[in-house]
JSON list of C-alpha atoms in Angstrom, two decimals:
[
{"chain": "V", "resi": 10, "resn": "MET", "atom": "CA", "xyz": [88.54, 103.12, 65.18]},
{"chain": "V", "resi": 11, "resn": "ILE", "atom": "CA", "xyz": [88.99, 103.23, 69.06]},
{"chain": "V", "resi": 12, "resn": "GLU", "atom": "CA", "xyz": [93.53, 102.14, 69.07]},
{"chain": "V", "resi": 13, "resn": "LEU", "atom": "CA", "xyz": [94.61, 100.03, 71.74]},
{"chain": "V", "resi": 14, "resn": "GLN", "atom": "CA", "xyz": [96.90, 103.23, 73.17]},
{"chain": "V", "resi": 15, "resn": "GLY", "atom": "CA", "xyz": [93.88, 105.77, 73.38]},
{"chain": "V", "resi": 16, "resn": "VAL", "atom": "CA", "xyz": [92.64, 103.10, 76.50]},
{"chain": "V", "resi": 17, "resn": "LEU", "atom": "CA", "xyz": [95.23, 102.74, 77.76]},
{"chain": "V", "resi": 18, "resn": "PHE", "atom": "CA", "xyz": [95.81, 106.43, 77.87]},
{"chain": "V", "resi": 19, "resn": "PHE", "atom": "CA", "xyz": [91.95, 106.95, 78.70]},
{"chain": "V", "resi": 20, "resn": "ILE", "atom": "CA", "xyz": [92.09, 104.63, 82.00]},
{"chain": "V", "resi": 21, "resn": "ALA", "atom": "CA", "xyz": [95.65, 106.19, 82.39]},
{"chain": "V", "resi": 22, "resn": "ALA", "atom": "CA", "xyz": [94.09, 109.49, 83.16]},
{"chain": "V", "resi": 23, "resn": "TYR", "atom": "CA", "xyz": [91.66, 108.05, 84.88]},
{"chain": "V", "resi": 24, "resn": "LEU", "atom": "CA", "xyz": [93.87, 106.41, 87.12]},
{"chain": "V", "resi": 25, "resn": "ILE", "atom": "CA", "xyz": [95.31, 109.57, 87.77]},
{"chain": "V", "resi": 26, "resn": "GLY", "atom": "CA", "xyz": [92.37, 111.98, 88.30]},
{"chain": "V", "resi": 27, "resn": "SER", "atom": "CA", "xyz": [91.34, 109.36, 91.02]},
{"chain": "V", "resi": 28, "resn": "ILE", "atom": "CA", "xyz": [94.05, 109.90, 93.01]},
{"chain": "V", "resi": 29, "resn": "PRO", "atom": "CA", "xyz": [92.12, 111.47, 96.42]},
{"chain": "V", "resi": 30, "resn": "THR", "atom": "CA", "xyz": [94.55, 113.74, 97.69]},
{"chain": "V", "resi": 31, "resn": "SER", "atom": "CA", "xyz": [92.39, 115.29, 100.25]},
{"chain": "V", "resi": 32, "resn": "VAL", "atom": "CA", "xyz": [91.32, 111.90, 101.61]},
{"chain": "V", "resi": 33, "resn": "TRP", "atom": "CA", "xyz": [95.26, 111.19, 101.58]},
{"chain": "V", "resi": 34, "resn": "ILE", "atom": "CA", "xyz": [96.45, 113.87, 103.35]},
{"chain": "V", "resi": 35, "resn": "GLY", "atom": "CA", "xyz": [93.29, 114.01, 106.18]},
{"chain": "V", "resi": 36, "resn": "ARG", "atom": "CA", "xyz": [94.22, 110.98, 107.15]},
{"chain": "V", "resi": 37, "resn": "LYS", "atom": "CA", "xyz": [97.82, 110.67, 106.79]},
{"chain": "V", "resi": 38, "resn": "PHE", "atom": "CA", "xyz": [98.43, 114.15, 108.73]},
{"chain": "V", "resi": 39, "resn": "TYR", "atom": "CA", "xyz": [95.56, 114.92, 109.86]},
{"chain": "V", "resi": 40, "resn": "SER", "atom": "CA", "xyz": [93.39, 111.38, 111.01]},
{"chain": "V", "resi": 41, "resn": "THR", "atom": "CA", "xyz": [90.38, 112.97, 109.52]},
{"chain": "V", "resi": 42, "resn": "ASP", "atom": "CA", "xyz": [88.75, 112.28, 106.85]},
{"chain": "V", "resi": 43, "resn": "VAL", "atom": "CA", "xyz": [87.38, 114.92, 105.09]},
{"chain": "V", "resi": 44, "resn": "ARG", "atom": "CA", "xyz": [83.87, 113.85, 103.39]},
{"chain": "V", "resi": 45, "resn": "ASN", "atom": "CA", "xyz": [82.80, 113.43, 106.85]},
{"chain": "V", "resi": 46, "resn": "HIS", "atom": "CA", "xyz": [83.09, 116.96, 107.61]},
{"chain": "V", "resi": 47, "resn": "GLY", "atom": "CA", "xyz": [81.87, 120.81, 106.34]},
{"chain": "V", "resi": 48, "resn": "SER", "atom": "CA", "xyz": [80.60, 120.25, 102.69]},
{"chain": "V", "resi": 49, "resn": "GLY", "atom": "CA", "xyz": [81.82, 116.80, 102.50]},
{"chain": "V", "resi": 50, "resn": "ASN", "atom": "CA", "xyz": [83.07, 117.00, 98.92]},
{"chain": "V", "resi": 51, "resn": "ALA", "atom": "CA", "xyz": [87.20, 115.95, 99.01]},
{"chain": "V", "resi": 52, "resn": "GLY", "atom": "CA", "xyz": [87.58, 118.91, 97.57]},
{"chain": "V", "resi": 53, "resn": "ALA", "atom": "CA", "xyz": [90.96, 121.82, 98.08]},
{"chain": "V", "resi": 54, "resn": "THR", "atom": "CA", "xyz": [87.93, 124.43, 99.62]},
{"chain": "V", "resi": 55, "resn": "ASN", "atom": "CA", "xyz": [86.71, 121.55, 101.88]},
{"chain": "V", "resi": 56, "resn": "THR", "atom": "CA", "xyz": [90.55, 120.63, 102.99]},
{"chain": "V", "resi": 57, "resn": "LEU", "atom": "CA", "xyz": [90.74, 124.35, 103.32]},
{"chain": "V", "resi": 58, "resn": "ARG", "atom": "CA", "xyz": [87.95, 124.96, 105.96]},
{"chain": "V", "resi": 59, "resn": "ILE", "atom": "CA", "xyz": [88.21, 121.57, 107.42]},
{"chain": "V", "resi": 60, "resn": "LEU", "atom": "CA", "xyz": [92.26, 121.16, 107.69]},
{"chain": "V", "resi": 61, "resn": "GLY", "atom": "CA", "xyz": [93.70, 124.55, 107.62]},
{"chain": "V", "resi": 62, "resn": "LYS", "atom": "CA", "xyz": [94.95, 126.66, 104.47]},
{"chain": "V", "resi": 63, "resn": "LYS", "atom": "CA", "xyz": [98.46, 124.07, 104.52]},
{"chain": "V", "resi": 64, "resn": "ALA", "atom": "CA", "xyz": [96.57, 121.88, 103.65]},
{"chain": "V", "resi": 65, "resn": "GLY", "atom": "CA", "xyz": [93.83, 123.34, 101.22]},
{"chain": "V", "resi": 66, "resn": "ILE", "atom": "CA", "xyz": [97.36, 124.71, 99.17]},
{"chain": "V", "resi": 67, "resn": "VAL", "atom": "CA", "xyz": [98.46, 121.17, 98.64]},
{"chain": "V", "resi": 68, "resn": "VAL", "atom": "CA", "xyz": [95.56, 119.74, 97.87]},
{"chain": "V", "resi": 69, "resn": "LEU", "atom": "CA", "xyz": [94.64, 122.39, 95.03]},
{"chain": "V", "resi": 70, "resn": "LEU", "atom": "CA", "xyz": [98.39, 122.37, 93.63]},
{"chain": "V", "resi": 71, "resn": "ILE", "atom": "CA", "xyz": [98.04, 118.21, 93.39]},
{"chain": "V", "resi": 72, "resn": "ASP", "atom": "CA", "xyz": [94.94, 118.08, 92.17]},
{"chain": "V", "resi": 73, "resn": "ILE", "atom": "CA", "xyz": [95.71, 120.88, 89.46]},
{"chain": "V", "resi": 74, "resn": "PHE", "atom": "CA", "xyz": [98.92, 119.44, 88.45]},
{"chain": "V", "resi": 75, "resn": "LYS", "atom": "CA", "xyz": [96.81, 116.00, 88.07]},
{"chain": "V", "resi": 76, "resn": "GLY", "atom": "CA", "xyz": [94.66, 117.50, 85.37]},
{"chain": "V", "resi": 77, "resn": "TRP", "atom": "CA", "xyz": [97.44, 119.14, 83.28]},
{"chain": "V", "resi": 78, "resn": "LEU", "atom": "CA", "xyz": [99.17, 115.51, 84.15]},
{"chain": "V", "resi": 79, "resn": "ALA", "atom": "CA", "xyz": [96.31, 113.77, 82.03]},
{"chain": "V", "resi": 80, "resn": "VAL", "atom": "CA", "xyz": [96.61, 116.12, 79.29]},
{"chain": "V", "resi": 81, "resn": "ALA", "atom": "CA", "xyz": [100.57, 115.63, 79.14]},
{"chain": "V", "resi": 82, "resn": "LEU", "atom": "CA", "xyz": [100.09, 111.53, 79.22]},
{"chain": "V", "resi": 83, "resn": "ALA", "atom": "CA", "xyz": [99.23, 112.58, 75.15]},
{"chain": "V", "resi": 84, "resn": "VAL", "atom": "CA", "xyz": [102.79, 113.51, 74.84]},
{"chain": "V", "resi": 85, "resn": "LEU", "atom": "CA", "xyz": [103.84, 109.85, 74.42]},
{"chain": "V", "resi": 86, "resn": "SER", "atom": "CA", "xyz": [101.50, 108.82, 72.18]},
{"chain": "V", "resi": 87, "resn": "THR", "atom": "CA", "xyz": [102.59, 108.83, 68.54]},
{"chain": "V", "resi": 88, "resn": "TYR", "atom": "CA", "xyz": [99.92, 111.40, 67.43]},
{"chain": "V", "resi": 89, "resn": "PRO", "atom": "CA", "xyz": [101.84, 114.45, 66.18]},
{"chain": "V", "resi": 90, "resn": "SER", "atom": "CA", "xyz": [101.94, 117.81, 67.74]},
{"chain": "V", "resi": 91, "resn": "GLY", "atom": "CA", "xyz": [98.27, 119.39, 66.70]},
{"chain": "V", "resi": 92, "resn": "SER", "atom": "CA", "xyz": [96.91, 116.57, 64.61]},
{"chain": "V", "resi": 93, "resn": "GLY", "atom": "CA", "xyz": [93.09, 115.77, 65.33]},
{"chain": "V", "resi": 94, "resn": "ALA", "atom": "CA", "xyz": [94.10, 112.54, 66.77]},
{"chain": "V", "resi": 95, "resn": "ARG", "atom": "CA", "xyz": [96.54, 114.20, 69.14]},
{"chain": "V", "resi": 96, "resn": "VAL", "atom": "CA", "xyz": [93.86, 116.72, 69.63]},
{"chain": "V", "resi": 97, "resn": "HIS", "atom": "CA", "xyz": [91.07, 114.39, 70.71]},
{"chain": "V", "resi": 98, "resn": "LEU", "atom": "CA", "xyz": [93.53, 111.97, 72.93]},
{"chain": "V", "resi": 99, "resn": "GLU", "atom": "CA", "xyz": [93.74, 115.22, 74.76]},
{"chain": "V", "resi": 100, "resn": "VAL", "atom": "CA", "xyz": [90.16, 115.54, 75.09]},
{"chain": "V", "resi": 101, "resn": "ALA", "atom": "CA", "xyz": [89.89, 111.89, 76.47]},
{"chain": "V", "resi": 102, "resn": "CYS", "atom": "CA", "xyz": [92.10, 111.75, 78.90]},
{"chain": "V", "resi": 103, "resn": "ALA", "atom": "CA", "xyz": [90.55, 115.31, 80.05]},
{"chain": "V", "resi": 104, "resn": "PHE", "atom": "CA", "xyz": [87.23, 113.94, 80.39]},
{"chain": "V", "resi": 105, "resn": "ALA", "atom": "CA", "xyz": [88.96, 110.32, 82.13]},
{"chain": "V", "resi": 106, "resn": "ALA", "atom": "CA", "xyz": [90.80, 112.87, 85.19]},
{"chain": "V", "resi": 107, "resn": "ILE", "atom": "CA", "xyz": [87.62, 114.91, 85.71]},
{"chain": "V", "resi": 108, "resn": "LEU", "atom": "CA", "xyz": [85.83, 111.36, 85.93]},
{"chain": "V", "resi": 109, "resn": "GLY", "atom": "CA", "xyz": [88.16, 109.75, 88.22]},
{"chain": "V", "resi": 110, "resn": "HIS", "atom": "CA", "xyz": [88.33, 112.68, 90.69]},
{"chain": "V", "resi": 111, "resn": "ILE", "atom": "CA", "xyz": [84.40, 113.24, 90.88]},
{"chain": "V", "resi": 112, "resn": "PHE", "atom": "CA", "xyz": [84.51, 108.80, 91.15]},
{"chain": "V", "resi": 113, "resn": "PRO", "atom": "CA", "xyz": [87.62, 108.08, 92.56]},
{"chain": "V", "resi": 114, "resn": "ILE", "atom": "CA", "xyz": [88.45, 104.53, 92.07]},
{"chain": "V", "resi": 115, "resn": "TYR", "atom": "CA", "xyz": [91.04, 104.48, 95.22]},
{"chain": "V", "resi": 116, "resn": "ALA", "atom": "CA", "xyz": [88.70, 106.27, 97.68]},
{"chain": "V", "resi": 117, "resn": "GLY", "atom": "CA", "xyz": [84.87, 104.51, 97.17]},
{"chain": "V", "resi": 118, "resn": "PHE", "atom": "CA", "xyz": [83.76, 106.00, 94.01]},
{"chain": "V", "resi": 119, "resn": "LYS", "atom": "CA", "xyz": [83.54, 109.60, 96.41]},
{"chain": "V", "resi": 120, "resn": "GLY", "atom": "CA", "xyz": [85.31, 112.25, 95.40]},
{"chain": "V", "resi": 121, "resn": "GLY", "atom": "CA", "xyz": [85.14, 116.55, 94.43]},
{"chain": "V", "resi": 122, "resn": "LYS", "atom": "CA", "xyz": [83.72, 118.39, 92.04]},
{"chain": "V", "resi": 123, "resn": "GLY", "atom": "CA", "xyz": [86.87, 118.94, 90.07]},
{"chain": "V", "resi": 124, "resn": "VAL", "atom": "CA", "xyz": [86.98, 122.23, 89.72]},
{"chain": "V", "resi": 125, "resn": "ALA", "atom": "CA", "xyz": [90.91, 122.31, 90.64]},
{"chain": "V", "resi": 126, "resn": "THR", "atom": "CA", "xyz": [91.67, 119.13, 87.83]},
{"chain": "V", "resi": 127, "resn": "THR", "atom": "CA", "xyz": [89.89, 121.55, 85.45]},
{"chain": "V", "resi": 128, "resn": "MET", "atom": "CA", "xyz": [91.78, 124.33, 86.02]},
{"chain": "V", "resi": 129, "resn": "GLY", "atom": "CA", "xyz": [94.83, 121.41, 84.92]},
{"chain": "V", "resi": 130, "resn": "ILE", "atom": "CA", "xyz": [92.83, 120.59, 82.56]},
{"chain": "V", "resi": 131, "resn": "ILE", "atom": "CA", "xyz": [92.83, 123.84, 80.63]},
{"chain": "V", "resi": 132, "resn": "ILE", "atom": "CA", "xyz": [96.65, 125.26, 81.90]},
{"chain": "V", "resi": 133, "resn": "GLY", "atom": "CA", "xyz": [97.57, 121.48, 79.69]},
{"chain": "V", "resi": 134, "resn": "ILE", "atom": "CA", "xyz": [95.26, 122.59, 77.10]},
{"chain": "V", "resi": 135, "resn": "SER", "atom": "CA", "xyz": [96.30, 126.47, 77.04]},
{"chain": "V", "resi": 136, "resn": "PRO", "atom": "CA", "xyz": [98.44, 128.69, 79.40]},
{"chain": "V", "resi": 137, "resn": "GLU", "atom": "CA", "xyz": [96.90, 131.76, 78.75]},
{"chain": "V", "resi": 138, "resn": "ILE", "atom": "CA", "xyz": [93.17, 130.52, 78.55]},
{"chain": "V", "resi": 139, "resn": "ALA", "atom": "CA", "xyz": [93.95, 128.78, 82.03]},
{"chain": "V", "resi": 140, "resn": "LEU", "atom": "CA", "xyz": [94.97, 132.78, 83.12]},
{"chain": "V", "resi": 141, "resn": "LEU", "atom": "CA", "xyz": [92.36, 134.37, 81.82]},
{"chain": "V", "resi": 142, "resn": "CYS", "atom": "CA", "xyz": [89.27, 132.08, 83.61]},
{"chain": "V", "resi": 143, "resn": "LEU", "atom": "CA", "xyz": [91.39, 132.74, 86.89]},
{"chain": "V", "resi": 144, "resn": "VAL", "atom": "CA", "xyz": [91.13, 136.19, 86.43]},
{"chain": "V", "resi": 145, "resn": "VAL", "atom": "CA", "xyz": [87.43, 135.52, 86.26]},
{"chain": "V", "resi": 146, "resn": "PHE", "atom": "CA", "xyz": [87.86, 133.00, 89.18]},
{"chain": "V", "resi": 147, "resn": "ALA", "atom": "CA", "xyz": [89.54, 135.83, 90.98]},
{"chain": "V", "resi": 148, "resn": "LEU", "atom": "CA", "xyz": [87.40, 138.87, 90.24]},
{"chain": "V", "resi": 149, "resn": "VAL", "atom": "CA", "xyz": [84.45, 137.50, 91.65]},
{"chain": "V", "resi": 150, "resn": "LEU", "atom": "CA", "xyz": [85.38, 135.68, 94.56]},
{"chain": "V", "resi": 151, "resn": "PHE", "atom": "CA", "xyz": [86.88, 138.98, 95.60]},
{"chain": "V", "resi": 152, "resn": "VAL", "atom": "CA", "xyz": [82.96, 140.70, 94.74]},
{"chain": "V", "resi": 153, "resn": "SER", "atom": "CA", "xyz": [80.72, 138.18, 96.06]},
{"chain": "V", "resi": 154, "resn": "HIS", "atom": "CA", "xyz": [83.06, 135.94, 98.59]},
{"chain": "V", "resi": 155, "resn": "TYR", "atom": "CA", "xyz": [81.89, 133.02, 97.34]},
{"chain": "V", "resi": 156, "resn": "VAL", "atom": "CA", "xyz": [84.00, 130.00, 95.94]},
{"chain": "V", "resi": 157, "resn": "SER", "atom": "CA", "xyz": [81.09, 128.09, 94.89]},
{"chain": "V", "resi": 158, "resn": "LEU", "atom": "CA", "xyz": [80.24, 130.62, 92.09]},
{"chain": "V", "resi": 159, "resn": "ALA", "atom": "CA", "xyz": [83.37, 132.67, 90.92]},
{"chain": "V", "resi": 160, "resn": "SER", "atom": "CA", "xyz": [83.95, 128.42, 89.60]},
{"chain": "V", "resi": 161, "resn": "MET", "atom": "CA", "xyz": [81.44, 127.99, 88.32]},
{"chain": "V", "resi": 162, "resn": "LEU", "atom": "CA", "xyz": [81.95, 131.58, 85.94]},
{"chain": "V", "resi": 163, "resn": "ALA", "atom": "CA", "xyz": [85.49, 131.30, 85.85]},
{"chain": "V", "resi": 164, "resn": "VAL", "atom": "CA", "xyz": [84.69, 127.59, 84.47]},
{"chain": "V", "resi": 165, "resn": "SER", "atom": "CA", "xyz": [81.76, 128.77, 81.93]},
{"chain": "V", "resi": 166, "resn": "SER", "atom": "CA", "xyz": [84.06, 131.61, 80.73]},
{"chain": "V", "resi": 167, "resn": "PHE", "atom": "CA", "xyz": [86.31, 128.76, 79.48]},
{"chain": "V", "resi": 168, "resn": "PRO", "atom": "CA", "xyz": [83.93, 128.03, 75.86]},
{"chain": "V", "resi": 169, "resn": "PHE", "atom": "CA", "xyz": [84.60, 132.18, 75.13]},
{"chain": "V", "resi": 170, "resn": "TRP", "atom": "CA", "xyz": [87.97, 132.31, 75.70]},
{"chain": "V", "resi": 171, "resn": "ILE", "atom": "CA", "xyz": [88.48, 129.20, 73.15]},
{"chain": "V", "resi": 172, "resn": "THR", "atom": "CA", "xyz": [86.21, 130.26, 70.62]},
{"chain": "V", "resi": 173, "resn": "THR", "atom": "CA", "xyz": [88.13, 134.00, 70.73]},
{"chain": "V", "resi": 174, "resn": "VAL", "atom": "CA", "xyz": [91.63, 132.51, 71.76]},
{"chain": "V", "resi": 175, "resn": "PHE", "atom": "CA", "xyz": [91.81, 129.71, 70.19]},
{"chain": "V", "resi": 176, "resn": "SER", "atom": "CA", "xyz": [90.03, 130.39, 67.08]},
{"chain": "V", "resi": 177, "resn": "GLU", "atom": "CA", "xyz": [92.75, 130.96, 64.45]},
{"chain": "V", "resi": 178, "resn": "HIS", "atom": "CA", "xyz": [95.34, 127.93, 65.53]},
{"chain": "V", "resi": 179, "resn": "TYR", "atom": "CA", "xyz": [92.32, 125.01, 64.88]},
{"chain": "V", "resi": 180, "resn": "SER", "atom": "CA", "xyz": [90.17, 124.41, 61.82]},
{"chain": "V", "resi": 181, "resn": "GLY", "atom": "CA", "xyz": [87.34, 121.99, 61.23]},
{"chain": "V", "resi": 182, "resn": "PHE", "atom": "CA", "xyz": [85.95, 119.05, 63.54]},
{"chain": "V", "resi": 183, "resn": "VAL", "atom": "CA", "xyz": [88.85, 119.31, 65.31]},
{"chain": "V", "resi": 184, "resn": "TYR", "atom": "CA", "xyz": [88.04, 123.42, 66.44]},
{"chain": "V", "resi": 185, "resn": "SER", "atom": "CA", "xyz": [84.74, 121.73, 67.29]},
{"chain": "V", "resi": 186, "resn": "TRP", "atom": "CA", "xyz": [85.82, 118.81, 68.86]},
{"chain": "V", "resi": 187, "resn": "LEU", "atom": "CA", "xyz": [87.56, 121.77, 71.83]},
{"chain": "V", "resi": 188, "resn": "ILE", "atom": "CA", "xyz": [84.39, 124.02, 71.69]},
{"chain": "V", "resi": 189, "resn": "ALA", "atom": "CA", "xyz": [82.43, 120.80, 72.52]},
{"chain": "V", "resi": 190, "resn": "PHE", "atom": "CA", "xyz": [84.27, 120.13, 75.18]},
{"chain": "V", "resi": 191, "resn": "SER", "atom": "CA", "xyz": [84.88, 123.26, 76.29]},
{"chain": "V", "resi": 192, "resn": "VAL", "atom": "CA", "xyz": [80.94, 123.44, 77.17]},
{"chain": "V", "resi": 193, "resn": "LEU", "atom": "CA", "xyz": [80.64, 120.07, 78.61]},
{"chain": "V", "resi": 194, "resn": "LEU", "atom": "CA", "xyz": [83.43, 120.73, 80.99]},
{"chain": "V", "resi": 195, "resn": "PRO", "atom": "CA", "xyz": [80.90, 123.34, 82.73]},
{"chain": "V", "resi": 196, "resn": "LEU", "atom": "CA", "xyz": [77.89, 121.61, 82.48]},
{"chain": "V", "resi": 197, "resn": "VAL", "atom": "CA", "xyz": [79.77, 119.11, 84.45]},
{"chain": "V", "resi": 198, "resn": "VAL", "atom": "CA", "xyz": [81.41, 121.22, 87.01]},
{"chain": "V", "resi": 199, "resn": "ILE", "atom": "CA", "xyz": [77.75, 122.94, 87.19]},
{"chain": "V", "resi": 200, "resn": "PHE", "atom": "CA", "xyz": [75.84, 120.31, 87.85]},
{"chain": "V", "resi": 201, "resn": "MET", "atom": "CA", "xyz": [78.99, 119.19, 90.81]},
{"chain": "V", "resi": 202, "resn": "HIS", "atom": "CA", "xyz": [77.57, 121.88, 92.03]},
{"chain": "V", "resi": 203, "resn": "ARG", "atom": "CA", "xyz": [73.84, 121.51, 92.10]},
{"chain": "V", "resi": 204, "resn": "LYS", "atom": "CA", "xyz": [73.62, 121.55, 96.14]},
{"chain": "V", "resi": 205, "resn": "ASN", "atom": "CA", "xyz": [75.73, 125.13, 95.61]},
{"chain": "V", "resi": 206, "resn": "ILE", "atom": "CA", "xyz": [73.23, 126.80, 93.79]},
{"chain": "V", "resi": 207, "resn": "THR", "atom": "CA", "xyz": [70.56, 125.52, 96.30]},
{"chain": "V", "resi": 208, "resn": "ARG", "atom": "CA", "xyz": [72.16, 126.94, 98.90]},
{"chain": "V", "resi": 209, "resn": "LEU", "atom": "CA", "xyz": [73.24, 130.05, 96.57]},
{"chain": "V", "resi": 210, "resn": "LEU", "atom": "CA", "xyz": [69.27, 131.49, 95.46]},
{"chain": "V", "resi": 211, "resn": "LYS", "atom": "CA", "xyz": [68.80, 130.68, 99.04]},
{"chain": "V", "resi": 212, "resn": "LYS", "atom": "CA", "xyz": [71.83, 132.80, 100.49]},
{"chain": "V", "resi": 213, "resn": "GLN", "atom": "CA", "xyz": [72.68, 130.07, 102.51]},
{"chain": "V", "resi": 214, "resn": "GLU", "atom": "CA", "xyz": [75.97, 128.88, 101.02]},
{"chain": "V", "resi": 215, "resn": "THR", "atom": "CA", "xyz": [79.38, 129.41, 103.20]},
{"chain": "V", "resi": 216, "resn": "GLU", "atom": "CA", "xyz": [81.63, 132.13, 102.14]},
{"chain": "V", "resi": 217, "resn": "LEU", "atom": "CA", "xyz": [85.15, 132.32, 101.83]},
{"chain": "V", "resi": 218, "resn": "LYS", "atom": "CA", "xyz": [86.94, 135.69, 103.09]},
{"chain": "V", "resi": 219, "resn": "LEU", "atom": "CA", "xyz": [90.98, 135.40, 102.51]},
{"chain": "V", "resi": 220, "resn": "PHE", "atom": "CA", "xyz": [91.81, 138.46, 104.06]},
{"chain": "V", "resi": 221, "resn": "LYS", "atom": "CA", "xyz": [89.91, 139.60, 106.83]},
{"chain": "V", "resi": 222, "resn": "LYS", "atom": "CA", "xyz": [90.14, 143.40, 108.66]},
{"chain": "V", "resi": 223, "resn": "LYS", "atom": "CA", "xyz": [90.70, 142.73, 112.25]},
{"chain": "V", "resi": 224, "resn": "GLY", "atom": "CA", "xyz": [88.85, 144.79, 114.91]}
]
């Protein structure tokens, strides 16, 4: 049975996820809508390319915080920590935050791809798993210089880490629910990167080299 508090938390998480960080910062401080430039994506990577490192880092951190905060909302519920109801609420809020980031009500439902917000969600679920995903991201980015590829592989490692790190924390239906969510999350991120995948296959994807050699 769906309880009223669950619906309210879901709506709150969606509204948090909907905060269009890159759009608001671009318009307020740079008189620029990042969605009209570069890849057209309202995310940290496009912000970095269009507005520079300072703006890109701020957008990245706030978008990560959005995901973490959405999961953390469950603390305010009446559900006991570690209970099935709490886990279900955390997953629901996490999904709502991703939905909000991709389809933000404050910005004409045209948002980002959800990578940074996904990282915040994983931090909220398990900081240890988030660190492992970050390691995957860093290694892939270092080798390939493709943020899109690094993002997809990092999030795609989530199901593996959750079955190893969380295997002794939960059991039964709650554990199955977490595993299902850990599979759904990468599928959403990969779907949002379908154009990037096409460019990667055609070797037309833009590289990001943070440490350029001085000539």
